[in-house]
Every structure is written in structure tokens, then in C-alpha cells.
Coordinates of C-alpha atoms in Angstrom, one line a residue:
Chain A
V26 CA 0.0 0.1 0.0
R27 CA 1.4 3.4 -1.0
R28 CA 1.3 6.1 1.4
A29 CA 0.8 9.8 0.8
R30 CA 4.2 11.3 0.5
A31 CA 5.3 13.1 3.6
V32 CA 5.3 16.4 1.7
L33 CA 1.8 17.4 0.6
H34 CA 3.5 19.7 -1.8
L35 CA 1.1 21.3 -4.3
R36 CA 2.0 21.7 -7.9
S37 CA -0.2 24.0 -10.0
P38 CA -2.3 22.0 -12.4
S39 CA -0.9 23.9 -15.4
E40 CA 2.5 22.6 -14.8
E41 CA 1.1 19.1 -14.6
V42 CA -0.7 19.4 -17.9
A43 CA 2.6 19.7 -19.7
M44 CA 3.6 16.2 -18.3
T45 CA 2.2 13.4 -20.4
S46 CA 0.8 10.1 -19.1
V47 CA -0.1 11.4 -15.7
P48 CA -3.5 10.0 -14.7
R49 CA -6.1 12.8 -14.5
V50 CA -8.6 12.5 -11.7
L51 CA -11.8 14.5 -11.6
I52 CA -13.4 15.1 -8.2
I53 CA -17.2 15.8 -8.2
D54 CA -18.3 17.0 -4.6
D55 CA -20.2 20.0 -3.5
D56 CA -18.1 20.6 -0.5
E57 CA -15.3 23.0 -1.1
D58 CA -13.1 22.0 1.8
F59 CA -13.4 18.2 1.1
R60 CA -12.5 18.9 -2.6
A61 CA -9.5 20.9 -1.3
S62 CA -8.1 18.1 0.9
L63 CA -8.7 15.3 -1.6
R64 CA -7.0 17.5 -4.2
S65 CA -3.9 17.9 -2.0
I66 CA -3.7 14.2 -1.2
L67 CA -3.9 13.3 -5.0
E68 CA -1.7 16.0 -6.3
A69 CA 1.0 14.9 -3.7
E70 CA 0.9 11.6 -5.5
G71 CA 1.3 13.1 -8.8
Y72 CA -2.2 12.9 -10.2
V73 CA -3.5 15.9 -12.2
V74 CA -6.8 16.9 -10.5
D75 CA -9.8 18.7 -11.8
A76 CA -12.7 19.5 -9.5
A77 CA -16.4 20.2 -10.0
A78 CA -18.9 21.4 -7.4
S79 CA -22.1 19.9 -8.7
G80 CA -23.4 17.0 -10.9
H81 CA -23.9 19.4 -13.8
E82 CA -20.4 20.9 -13.6
G83 CA -19.1 17.3 -13.1
L84 CA -20.6 16.1 -16.3
D85 CA -19.2 19.1 -18.2
A86 CA -15.8 18.6 -16.8
A87 CA -15.8 14.9 -17.5
A88 CA -16.5 15.6 -21.1
R89 CA -13.9 18.3 -21.3
N90 CA -11.1 16.7 -19.5
Q91 CA -11.5 13.1 -20.2
P92 CA -10.3 12.0 -16.7
A93 CA -8.8 8.4 -16.0
V94 CA -10.8 8.3 -12.8
I95 CA -13.8 10.1 -11.5
I96 CA -14.5 10.5 -7.7
L97 CA -18.2 11.3 -7.1
D98 CA -20.1 12.3 -4.1
V99 CA -23.6 10.7 -3.6
M100 CA -25.3 13.5 -1.7
M101 CA -25.1 17.0 -3.4
E102 CA -28.0 19.2 -4.4
S103 CA -30.3 16.2 -4.2
S104 CA -29.7 13.2 -1.9
T105 CA -29.0 10.9 -4.8
E106 CA -27.4 13.3 -7.3
G107 CA -24.3 11.2 -7.4
Y108 CA -26.2 8.1 -8.5
V109 CA -27.8 10.2 -11.2
V110 CA -24.4 11.3 -12.5
N111 CA -23.1 7.7 -12.3
Q112 CA -26.1 6.6 -14.4
R113 CA -25.7 9.3 -16.9
L114 CA -21.9 8.6 -17.3
K115 CA -22.3 4.8 -17.6
F116 CA -25.1 5.1 -20.2
G117 CA -23.3 7.9 -22.0
A118 CA -20.9 7.9 -24.9
E119 CA -18.1 5.5 -25.2
P120 CA -14.8 6.7 -23.8
L121 CA -16.4 8.2 -20.7
A122 CA -18.7 5.3 -20.1
D123 CA -15.5 3.2 -19.4
V124 CA -14.0 5.5 -16.9
P125 CA -13.9 3.9 -13.4
I126 CA -16.0 5.9 -10.9
I127 CA -15.4 5.9 -7.2
M128 CA -18.5 6.8 -5.3
M129 CA -18.3 8.3 -1.9
S130 CA -20.7 9.3 0.8
S131 CA -20.6 10.3 4.5
I132 CA -24.0 8.6 5.1
Q133 CA -23.0 5.1 6.2
E134 CA -25.1 3.4 3.7
S135 CA -23.5 1.2 1.0
P136 CA -25.3 1.2 -2.4
D137 CA -26.6 -2.2 -1.6
E138 CA -28.5 -0.7 1.4
L139 CA -29.6 2.3 -0.6
Y140 CA -30.8 0.3 -3.5
P141 CA -31.5 -3.3 -2.5
R142 CA -33.1 -4.0 -5.8
A143 CA -30.7 -1.8 -7.9
E144 CA -30.5 -4.2 -10.8
E145 CA -34.2 -4.7 -11.0
V146 CA -34.8 -1.0 -11.4
G147 CA -32.0 -0.6 -13.8
M148 CA -29.6 1.1 -11.5
I149 CA -25.9 0.7 -12.3
R150 CA -23.8 -0.1 -9.2
P151 CA -20.6 2.2 -8.7
D152 CA -17.4 0.5 -9.7
F153 CA -15.9 1.5 -6.3
Y154 CA -17.4 2.8 -3.1
L155 CA -15.7 4.5 -0.2
S156 CA -17.2 6.2 2.8
K157 CA -16.1 9.7 3.9
P158 CA -13.8 10.7 5.4
V159 CA -11.4 8.5 3.6
D160 CA -8.5 6.6 5.1
I161 CA -5.7 8.1 2.9
P162 CA -3.5 5.0 2.1
R163 CA -6.7 3.0 1.3
F164 CA -8.0 5.9 -0.8
L165 CA -4.8 6.2 -2.8
D166 CA -4.8 2.4 -3.3
V167 CA -8.4 2.5 -4.7
V168 CA -7.5 5.4 -6.9
A169 CA -4.5 3.6 -8.2
R170 CA -6.5 0.4 -8.9
A171 CA -9.2 2.3 -10.7
A172 CA -6.6 4.1 -12.9
A173 CA -4.9 0.8 -13.6
R174 CA -8.2 -0.7 -14.6
R175 CA -8.8 2.0 -17.1
V176 CA -5.5 1.3 -18.8
R177 CA -6.5 -2.4 -19.2
V178 CA -9.8 -1.5 -20.9
Chain B
V3 CA -84.2 -4.3 -8.8
T4 CA -85.4 -1.0 -10.2
A5 CA -86.7 0.6 -7.1
G6 CA -85.6 3.9 -5.7
G7 CA -84.1 6.3 -8.3
G8 CA -83.7 10.1 -8.2
T9 CA -81.2 11.8 -5.9
A10 CA -83.5 13.2 -3.3
T11 CA -81.6 15.4 -0.9
L12 CA -81.1 14.0 2.5
P13 CA -83.4 15.4 5.2
A14 CA -81.5 16.9 8.0
A15 CA -81.1 13.5 9.6
A16 CA -80.5 13.8 13.4
G17 CA -78.8 17.1 12.8
L18 CA -76.0 15.6 10.8
N19 CA -74.3 17.6 8.0
A20 CA -74.5 15.4 4.9
D21 CA -71.6 16.9 3.2
A22 CA -69.2 16.7 6.1
A23 CA -70.2 13.1 6.9
A24 CA -69.8 11.9 3.2
G25 CA -66.7 13.8 2.2
E26 CA -64.6 11.9 -0.3
D27 CA -67.1 9.1 -0.2
A28 CA -70.0 11.2 -1.5
G29 CA -71.5 9.3 -4.4
G30 CA -69.4 6.2 -3.6
I31 CA -70.3 2.6 -3.8
V32 CA -72.2 0.8 -1.0
V33 CA -72.6 -3.0 -1.0
V34 CA -75.6 -4.5 0.6
I35 CA -75.6 -8.3 1.4
D36 CA -78.9 -9.8 2.7
D37 CA -80.8 -12.9 1.8
D38 CA -84.2 -11.1 2.4
Y39 CA -85.5 -9.6 -0.8
A40 CA -87.6 -6.9 1.2
M41 CA -84.6 -5.9 3.2
R42 CA -82.4 -5.4 0.1
L43 CA -85.0 -3.3 -1.5
S44 CA -85.5 -1.0 1.3
C45 CA -81.7 -0.6 1.8
Y46 CA -81.5 0.1 -1.8
Q47 CA -84.1 2.9 -1.6
I48 CA -82.6 4.6 1.4
L49 CA -79.0 4.5 0.2
S50 CA -79.5 5.4 -3.4
R51 CA -81.5 8.4 -2.3
M52 CA -78.5 9.4 -0.2
G53 CA -76.6 9.6 -3.5
F54 CA -74.6 6.3 -3.2
Q55 CA -74.2 3.7 -6.0
V56 CA -75.8 0.7 -4.3
E57 CA -74.9 -3.0 -5.2
L58 CA -77.1 -5.7 -3.9
F59 CA -76.2 -9.3 -3.3
E60 CA -78.3 -12.2 -1.8
D61 CA -75.6 -14.3 -0.1
G62 CA -72.2 -14.1 1.6
A63 CA -70.1 -15.7 -1.3
S64 CA -71.4 -13.4 -4.1
G65 CA -71.3 -10.5 -1.7
L66 CA -67.6 -11.0 -1.1
E67 CA -66.9 -11.2 -4.7
G68 CA -68.9 -8.0 -5.2
V69 CA -66.9 -6.3 -2.4
A70 CA -63.6 -7.4 -4.1
C71 CA -64.6 -6.0 -7.4
H72 CA -66.5 -2.9 -6.4
K73 CA -64.2 -1.7 -3.7
P74 CA -67.1 -0.1 -1.7
C75 CA -66.7 2.5 1.0
L76 CA -69.2 0.8 3.1
V77 CA -70.9 -2.6 3.4
V78 CA -74.3 -3.4 5.0
V79 CA -74.4 -7.1 5.8
D80 CA -77.1 -9.3 7.3
L81 CA -75.8 -11.4 10.2
K82 CA -78.0 -14.4 9.6
M83 CA -77.7 -15.9 6.2
P84 CA -77.5 -19.4 4.8
G85 CA -74.0 -20.3 3.6
I86 CA -71.4 -17.9 4.7
G87 CA -72.7 -16.1 7.8
G88 CA -72.5 -12.4 8.4
L89 CA -69.7 -12.8 11.0
E90 CA -67.3 -14.5 8.6
V91 CA -68.3 -12.0 5.8
V92 CA -67.2 -9.1 8.0
D93 CA -63.8 -10.9 8.7
R94 CA -63.2 -11.5 5.0
I95 CA -64.1 -7.9 4.0
H96 CA -61.6 -6.6 6.4
E97 CA -59.1 -9.0 4.9
I98 CA -59.8 -7.4 1.5
D99 CA -59.6 -3.9 2.8
P100 CA -59.5 -2.9 6.5
A101 CA -60.7 0.6 5.6
I102 CA -64.1 -0.5 4.5
I103 CA -66.8 0.3 7.1
T104 CA -69.1 -2.7 7.7
I105 CA -72.5 -2.4 9.4
V106 CA -74.4 -5.6 10.4
I107 CA -78.1 -5.9 10.3
T108 CA -79.5 -8.2 13.0
G109 CA -82.7 -9.4 14.6
Y110 CA -83.2 -8.9 18.3
A111 CA -82.4 -12.6 18.9
T112 CA -78.9 -12.3 17.4
I113 CA -77.7 -9.1 19.3
G114 CA -75.1 -11.2 21.1
T115 CA -73.7 -12.2 17.7
A116 CA -73.9 -8.6 16.6
V117 CA -71.7 -7.7 19.5
D118 CA -69.2 -10.4 18.5
A119 CA -69.2 -8.9 14.9
M120 CA -68.3 -5.5 16.3
K121 CA -65.5 -7.1 18.3
S122 CA -64.1 -8.5 15.0
G123 CA -64.2 -5.1 13.5
A124 CA -67.7 -4.3 12.3
Y125 CA -68.4 -0.6 12.8
D126 CA -71.9 -0.9 14.3
F127 CA -75.1 -2.9 14.2
L128 CA -78.7 -2.1 13.3
P129 CA -81.5 -4.2 14.9
K130 CA -84.4 -5.2 12.7
P131 CA -86.7 -3.6 12.0
F132 CA -85.2 -0.1 11.5
A133 CA -86.4 3.2 10.2
P134 CA -84.8 4.8 7.2
D135 CA -83.3 7.6 9.4
E136 CA -81.7 5.0 11.6
L137 CA -79.8 3.6 8.7
R138 CA -79.0 7.0 7.4
V139 CA -77.5 8.2 10.7
I140 CA -75.4 5.1 11.1
V141 CA -74.0 5.3 7.5
H142 CA -73.1 8.8 8.0
R143 CA -71.3 8.1 11.3
G144 CA -69.5 5.2 9.7
L145 CA -68.3 7.3 6.8
E146 CA -67.3 10.0 9.2
R147 CA -65.2 7.4 11.0
R148 CA -63.6 6.3 7.7
R149 CA -62.8 9.9 6.8
L150 CA -61.1 10.4 10.3
Q151 CA -59.1 7.2 9.9
R152 CA -57.9 8.3 6.5
E153 CA -57.0 11.7 7.8
S154 CA -55.1 10.2 10.8
R155 CA -53.3 7.9 8.4
R156 CA -52.3 10.9 6.3
H157 CA -51.0 12.8 9.3
Q158 CA -49.0 9.6 10.2
L159 CA -47.5 9.6 6.8
E160 CA -46.6 13.3 7.0
R161 CA -45.0 12.9 10.3
E162 CA -43.0 10.0 9.0
L163 CA -41.9 12.0 6.1
L164 CA -40.9 14.9 8.4
R165 CA -39.0 12.5 10.6
R166 CA -37.1 11.0 7.7
R167 CA -36.3 14.6 6.3
F168 CA -35.0 15.4 9.7
V169 CA -32.8 12.4 9.9
T170 CA -31.4 12.8 6.4
F171 CA -31.0 16.5 6.9
V172 CA -29.3 16.3 10.3
S173 CA -26.9 13.5 9.3
H174 CA -26.0 15.3 6.1
Q175 CA -25.6 18.8 7.7
L176 CA -23.6 17.5 10.6
K177 CA -21.5 15.0 8.8
T178 CA -20.5 17.1 5.9
P179 CA -18.6 19.7 8.0
L180 CA -17.1 16.9 10.2
V181 CA -15.8 15.0 7.2
A182 CA -14.3 18.1 5.8
I183 CA -12.6 18.9 9.2
H184 CA -11.4 15.3 9.7
Q185 CA -10.0 15.2 6.2
Y186 CA -8.1 18.3 6.6
L187 CA -6.7 17.2 10.0
D188 CA -5.5 14.0 8.5
V189 CA -3.8 15.9 5.7
L190 CA -2.4 18.5 8.2
R191 CA -0.6 16.0 10.2
R192 CA 1.1 14.7 7.1
L193 CA 2.5 18.2 6.1
D194 CA 6.2 18.8 6.2
D195 CA 8.0 22.0 7.3
S196 CA 8.3 23.6 3.8
P197 CA 7.0 27.2 3.4
D198 CA 4.4 25.9 0.9
A199 CA 3.2 23.6 3.6
A200 CA 3.1 26.4 6.2
A201 CA 0.8 28.4 3.9
H202 CA -1.6 25.5 3.5
R203 CA -1.5 24.7 7.2
A204 CA -2.6 28.2 8.0
E205 CA -5.3 28.1 5.4
W206 CA -6.7 24.8 6.3
L207 CA -6.6 25.4 10.0
D208 CA -8.7 28.6 9.3
R209 CA -11.1 26.5 7.3
C210 CA -11.5 24.0 10.2
L211 CA -12.3 26.8 12.5
V212 CA -14.9 28.2 10.1
R213 CA -16.5 24.8 9.7
T214 CA -16.5 24.2 13.4
A215 CA -18.2 27.6 14.0
E216 CA -20.9 26.8 11.4
M217 CA -21.6 23.5 13.2
R218 CA -21.9 25.2 16.5
A219 CA -24.4 27.7 15.0
L220 CA -26.3 24.8 13.5
I221 CA -26.5 22.9 16.7
D222 CA -27.5 26.1 18.6
D223 CA -30.4 26.6 16.2
W224 CA -31.6 23.0 16.6
L225 CA -31.4 23.2 20.3
T226 CA -33.3 26.6 20.3
L227 CA -36.2 24.9 18.5
A228 CA -36.0 21.7 20.4
E229 CA -36.1 23.5 23.8
A230 CA -39.1 25.5 22.6
E231 CA -40.8 22.3 21.5
G232 CA -44.4 22.7 23.0
G233 CA -43.1 25.7 24.9
L234 CA -42.3 29.3 24.1
L235 CA -39.1 30.8 22.5
V236 CA -40.0 34.2 23.9
R237 CA -39.3 34.1 27.6
R238 CA -39.4 37.6 28.7
R239 CA -41.6 40.6 28.0
E240 CA -39.6 43.9 28.2
P241 CA -39.8 47.1 26.3
V242 CA -37.3 47.0 23.5
E243 CA -36.3 50.0 21.3
L244 CA -35.6 48.8 17.8
T245 CA -33.8 51.8 16.4
R246 CA -31.2 51.0 19.0
L247 CA -31.3 47.3 18.7
I248 CA -31.0 46.9 14.9
P249 CA -28.0 49.1 13.8
P250 CA -25.5 47.4 16.1
L251 CA -26.7 44.0 14.7
L252 CA -26.1 45.2 11.2
D253 CA -22.6 46.5 12.1
T254 CA -21.5 42.9 13.2
Y255 CA -22.1 41.8 9.6
E256 CA -20.0 44.6 7.9
E257 CA -17.1 42.4 7.6
F258 CA -18.9 39.3 6.2
A259 CA -20.8 41.7 3.8
R260 CA -17.6 43.2 2.6
R261 CA -16.1 39.9 1.8
V262 CA -19.0 39.0 -0.5
E263 CA -19.2 42.5 -1.8
V264 CA -22.6 43.4 -0.4
S265 CA -23.2 46.8 1.1
L266 CA -25.4 47.3 4.1
S267 CA -27.5 50.3 5.2
A268 CA -30.0 51.1 7.9
D269 CA -32.9 53.6 7.6
M270 CA -34.0 54.2 11.2
P271 CA -36.5 57.0 12.1
A272 CA -35.6 59.6 14.7
E273 CA -38.4 58.7 17.1
P274 CA -38.0 55.6 19.1
L275 CA -39.8 52.4 17.9
M276 CA -40.9 50.5 20.9
V277 CA -42.2 46.9 21.1
M278 CA -42.8 44.5 24.0
G279 CA -40.6 41.5 23.5
D280 CA -37.5 39.6 24.5
R281 CA -34.4 41.3 23.5
N282 CA -32.5 38.0 22.8
C283 CA -35.3 36.7 20.6
L284 CA -35.7 40.1 18.7
S285 CA -31.8 40.0 18.1
V286 CA -32.2 36.4 16.7
L287 CA -35.0 37.4 14.6
F288 CA -33.3 40.3 12.8
D289 CA -30.0 38.6 12.8
N290 CA -31.5 35.8 10.8
L291 CA -33.1 38.1 8.3
I292 CA -29.9 40.2 7.9
V293 CA -27.7 37.0 7.4
N294 CA -30.1 35.6 4.8
A295 CA -30.2 38.8 3.0
I296 CA -26.4 38.8 2.7
K297 CA -26.1 35.0 1.9
Y298 CA -28.7 35.0 -0.8
N299 CA -27.2 38.2 -2.5
R300 CA -24.9 38.8 -5.3
P301 CA -21.7 40.8 -5.5
G302 CA -22.5 44.5 -5.9
G303 CA -25.8 44.0 -4.2
T304 CA -27.3 45.8 -1.2
V305 CA -29.1 44.9 2.1
R306 CA -31.3 47.8 3.4
V307 CA -33.0 47.6 6.8
S308 CA -35.7 50.2 7.3
A309 CA -38.2 50.7 10.1
G310 CA -41.2 52.8 10.8
L311 CA -44.5 53.1 12.5
S312 CA -47.8 52.2 10.7
T313 CA -51.2 52.2 12.3
G314 CA -50.1 51.0 15.8
E315 CA -47.6 48.6 14.4
V316 CA -43.8 48.7 14.2
V317 CA -42.7 47.6 10.7
V318 CA -39.2 46.5 10.0
A319 CA -38.2 45.7 6.5
V320 CA -35.2 43.8 5.5
A321 CA -34.8 44.2 1.7
D322 CA -32.0 42.7 -0.4
T323 CA -31.1 42.8 -4.1
G324 CA -30.4 39.1 -4.2
V325 CA -31.5 36.1 -6.1
G326 CA -35.1 36.3 -5.0
I327 CA -37.4 33.4 -4.1
P328 CA -39.5 31.6 -6.7
A329 CA -43.2 32.1 -5.9
A330 CA -43.7 28.2 -5.6
Q331 CA -41.3 28.3 -2.7
H332 CA -42.7 31.2 -0.7
H333 CA -44.6 28.9 1.5
L334 CA -41.8 26.4 1.8
I335 CA -39.0 28.7 3.2
F336 CA -40.7 29.0 6.5
E337 CA -40.8 25.1 6.9
E338 CA -38.3 23.4 9.0
F339 CA -35.2 22.1 7.3
Y340 CA -36.2 23.5 3.9
R341 CA -33.1 25.0 2.2
L342 CA -33.4 27.4 -0.6
P343 CA -30.6 26.8 -3.1
H344 CA -28.6 29.8 -4.3
P345 CA -28.8 29.5 -8.1
E346 CA -25.1 30.0 -8.5
H347 CA -23.6 28.1 -5.6
G348 CA -26.1 25.7 -4.2
A349 CA -27.5 26.1 -0.7
P350 CA -25.3 28.3 1.5
P351 CA -24.3 26.9 5.0
G352 CA -27.2 27.1 7.4
S353 CA -29.3 25.0 9.8
G354 CA -32.5 25.1 7.7
L355 CA -34.2 26.5 10.8
G356 CA -33.5 30.3 10.5
L357 CA -36.8 31.3 9.1
P358 CA -38.9 28.8 11.1
I359 CA -37.4 30.3 14.2
C360 CA -38.2 33.9 12.9
R361 CA -41.7 33.0 12.2
R362 CA -42.2 31.5 15.6
I363 CA -40.8 34.5 17.4
V364 CA -42.9 36.9 15.4
S365 CA -46.1 34.9 16.1
E366 CA -45.3 34.6 19.8
L367 CA -44.9 38.4 19.9
G368 CA -48.4 38.8 18.4
G369 CA -47.0 40.0 15.0
R370 CA -46.6 38.5 11.6
I371 CA -43.9 38.3 8.9
E372 CA -44.5 39.0 5.3
L373 CA -42.5 38.2 2.2
E374 CA -42.3 40.0 -0.9
S375 CA -40.0 38.6 -3.5
E376 CA -39.2 38.6 -7.2
E377 CA -36.8 36.1 -8.6
H378 CA -33.5 37.5 -9.8
V379 CA -34.5 41.0 -8.3
G380 CA -34.5 40.5 -4.5
S381 CA -36.6 39.7 -1.5
T382 CA -38.1 41.8 1.2
F383 CA -39.0 40.4 4.6
R384 CA -41.4 42.6 6.5
V385 CA -41.8 42.1 10.2
R386 CA -45.0 43.7 11.8
L387 CA -45.0 43.9 15.6
P388 CA -47.6 45.6 17.9
A389 CA -46.2 49.0 18.9
T390 CA -46.0 49.9 22.6
A391 CA -46.0 53.5 23.8
P392 CA -42.6 54.4 24.9
T393 CA -42.7 55.2 28.6
A394 CA -40.1 57.6 30.0
A395 CA -38.6 54.7 32.0
A396 CA -38.4 52.4 29.1
V397 CA -36.7 55.1 26.9
A398 CA -34.3 55.8 29.6
Q399 CA -33.5 52.1 30.0
T400 CA -32.8 51.6 26.3
L401 CA -30.5 54.6 26.4
E402 CA -28.3 53.0 29.0
P403 CA -25.6 50.6 27.7
S404 CA -27.0 47.2 28.0
H405 CA -25.0 44.6 30.0
G406 CA -26.2 41.4 28.5
N407 CA -29.4 40.1 30.1

């Protein structure tokens, strides 16, 4: 398990864009502070990070930036906005539909509990699910696994 | 059977209001199950004249089929029938739909059984022979019971919805800042000693403090309402002079307003505006209105608080040039836990209880709060409170510097 480097040194995203083959991660979360801390964790690991504050912004940013991994909050403007965004992306156009999505929520309910009959009603389960706040090493591990899966696809 | 017909209006039977008793069931379906032809006929005449659609059946088996397919609001059933007896019919009807009102008809000899039928859920019984008015009264009472049951079920559902809204809201509103603070702390302890890190440390610690303060305010609001549950928010009645209470409140928000580029102004009359109230509650009231006016504003916008006297009432208006409130949401914003989203940045931090608390304080003080709002233009909240004549003592009191309470 990788650990966050001791230095949470932040490079500006513009410097990072110049570097090629750095996995790009999109964070969709309506909490400004949570976005800021996740960004610092990911940037310290060398990821290029984009952030969006709502489902709508997130869908736009995903189309624009073609991230390798998407981190998606469940409860934003509505209590299930994250699931709606997940659905839209997975049913959407090709390259984005394959992007692994890590769903997150601070309500301790797994998607199984929220949607016991998810398949029956046509819900798509998230590729990964983490509860907030994240355990940093585990979080980085999941992001790395998600990014690797994308490469394989 | 072709008896009856016509929709004669109900005679004022036993002083019952026909409309109130029938309600949603007016013109509904009533099933009559009786093996006696004459009895079916007279029930038909009475009930159809009351405006019901009446379906007749001569035995329990066909009657139950009729109940299943017609979904009546009420069933009149004879207790003594060959085949399936009335008692069993009542049981089976309630299996089909417990909300159906059942009335059993019985000879005097079977009143003991009628009581058994009531124990198993029949609404009432009617001994044979009975007068048309007796049946009418009992049907009306039965349907009134049905209406009340439906209403209480509705209230139960509303309460359940409110409770769930509360649980979701509280867990989200409390957990979100906690998660943000926790995540910052975890990152902070991994920072090194570089100057870059120092800058972030300062910024993130500040954010932790801000989020903690927000949570504290949130919890204070909830406790305020929880404490007042069933009781009163306004604990004291003292003369309060509003032209001296409001401007200092406004001043405390100067800094916050400047940050979001909103300018504040107060327009207070020269003469004192005296109301009887609780200084704390009045501060909370105007505080909430001023904060909302700033939060739901836009850069370059203004918040203007004006006050005056109008026909025995002190009127305080808090007007903003903010995002406004869509007409469809005017009644919702005074509801507990309702959050109006800011069109540009979602719902700003808040407990969802600010306006419910305001409404409560104002009504306890015998006043009212009015809203005038246009989307994209702004909102004006106008508080009207009964004015009190300023006594010399009260004026003197308000002129003295206040030392808390």
C-alpha cells in the first residue's frame, strides 16, 4: 500500500498538464473543503486533479477533461445526485462510459443498502465505493487500482 | 331491482351535516348483502336516495366477490344468512380492505352475535326492523369514522416524512462539515515543514475553524427549537427599542458583507420604535433576516434595513437585491429544514431553521412576517409587531448601555 508522500506539496495543475501520461482525476463534490483536501492528497501523489462542485459541472468537466478516474459524491444538491451522475456517465458515450467511478458518501449506507433492488430498477452499481472521510492510504490504493483498470480497458 | 331512483336530498337527519359526513365518499359505492329481498329493496331505496351507488347481493359468497370487485366505502351485511354467515363475511371484508366500514343488520335474537361482529371489526349494528333515518345516521357516522381514519393515516405519513427529512438533513448537515474537518486534520498531520506547507497549514486550520463555527451555530439553532418544542421561545416581555437594537446588529455583519461585496444600510426614524418583546429573541429574529439577505445576495448587491410606525404597528423591512425566491417556494421557506438553493452556488451553509425560528418568534410576539420577492430581483421580509407606547422609564432604559441580560 502506497502512502501519501510526507510532503503534501502542491504543484499547479498547469505545470502538470505539460507532463504526459499522468493520470487525470476528476473530483465531483459540493463541499469546497473536502475537494481541497482530496486534491492535495492526489496532487501529492502526482495526479492531475480537476474539481467540480455539482453534478452538472461534473458532467461538463468529465466531457472536457476526459479523466482516467472520477471521484463522485452521492449527496449533493439532491440526496442521490451522485447516483444520477453515475447513471448518466455509464449510459453515456463510449470513452467516458468506461471511466472507473469511485462513489463516496458520509452517510454510512452502501449502495446495496440504498438500492436493495438496484438491478431490477436498472440502477448501475458504482465501480468502487468509499465512505467519507477517507483513510488516505486506502483511498490512494483504490484510486491507483481504478486508474490501472482504465489502462487495461 | 329498479326501485328507488332520483337523488333526493337528505333530510337533515339527526342534525348531521350530509356533506361533512360523506366527504370523499359522497356518491361512492355501498354494497348490501342480505338474503331477504324486502330488506335489500329498502336498503337500496334509502341508500340510493343518499346519493350512493348501491350494489345488492343475496348471499355471503357473491357479496364478497362484489366487495372485491366494487371496492365499496361501506358494506351493510345481514348477520343471519344461509351459507357464509355475516360474521365471517365481516372478517373476510376486512381482509380485502380494512378501511371498508361494515354495518351488520340483525334481529333482536342475534344481538349477542352482533356484539361479536363488532368485536371483530364491524363498525356498528342495526337491529331489525329499523327506520330509514336510523340507517342514514349510522351510515353517516360510519363514513365519518372512515374519513377520520384516512385523515389520521395521512397525518401519520406526513409525520413519518418529516422525521425522515429530519434524519437525512441532520446527518448530512452535521456529517458534511465533520468529514471536511477530519480530512483536513488527516492531511495536516502529514504536512512537512516547507514554506508551501506552512501556507496550507494556516489556510486549512482557518477553514477547520470556520466549519466548526458553522456546526456550532447549526446545533444552537436546533437546540433553540428543540427547547421550545411545546413551549415558548419568547421568555421575557420587556420594552425593546428597535432603532437602537438593529443598527449594532447590522454592524456585526459589515466584515462578512464586505467579503461577499454586499453593502449594508440602515434607515431608522428619529423617534423611538418600542415593542414588547425579548431582547434576545428580537436579536435572533433580525440577525437571521440580515444574514439571509447577505447570503442570498450577489456581488455588488445591497441589504437595506428600514423601520417605521404604521397604524399601531412597528414595521421593520429587510430588503435585499439578491437572487429572490420563486413564488412556488414562498410557503416552503418557513418550513423546518427547507433550504433554498442559491442559483449560483447551491444552498449556503445554514441550519434550515432560521426562518422557522423567525416565524415562531414573530407569532409569539403577536406579530406577523410577510414576504415580497421577485426572482433575480430580490426579497423583502417585513416584520410587523404591535407597537408599545414608549414610557419615559423604558426610553431611559434603552439609552443605557446594555450589559447582556
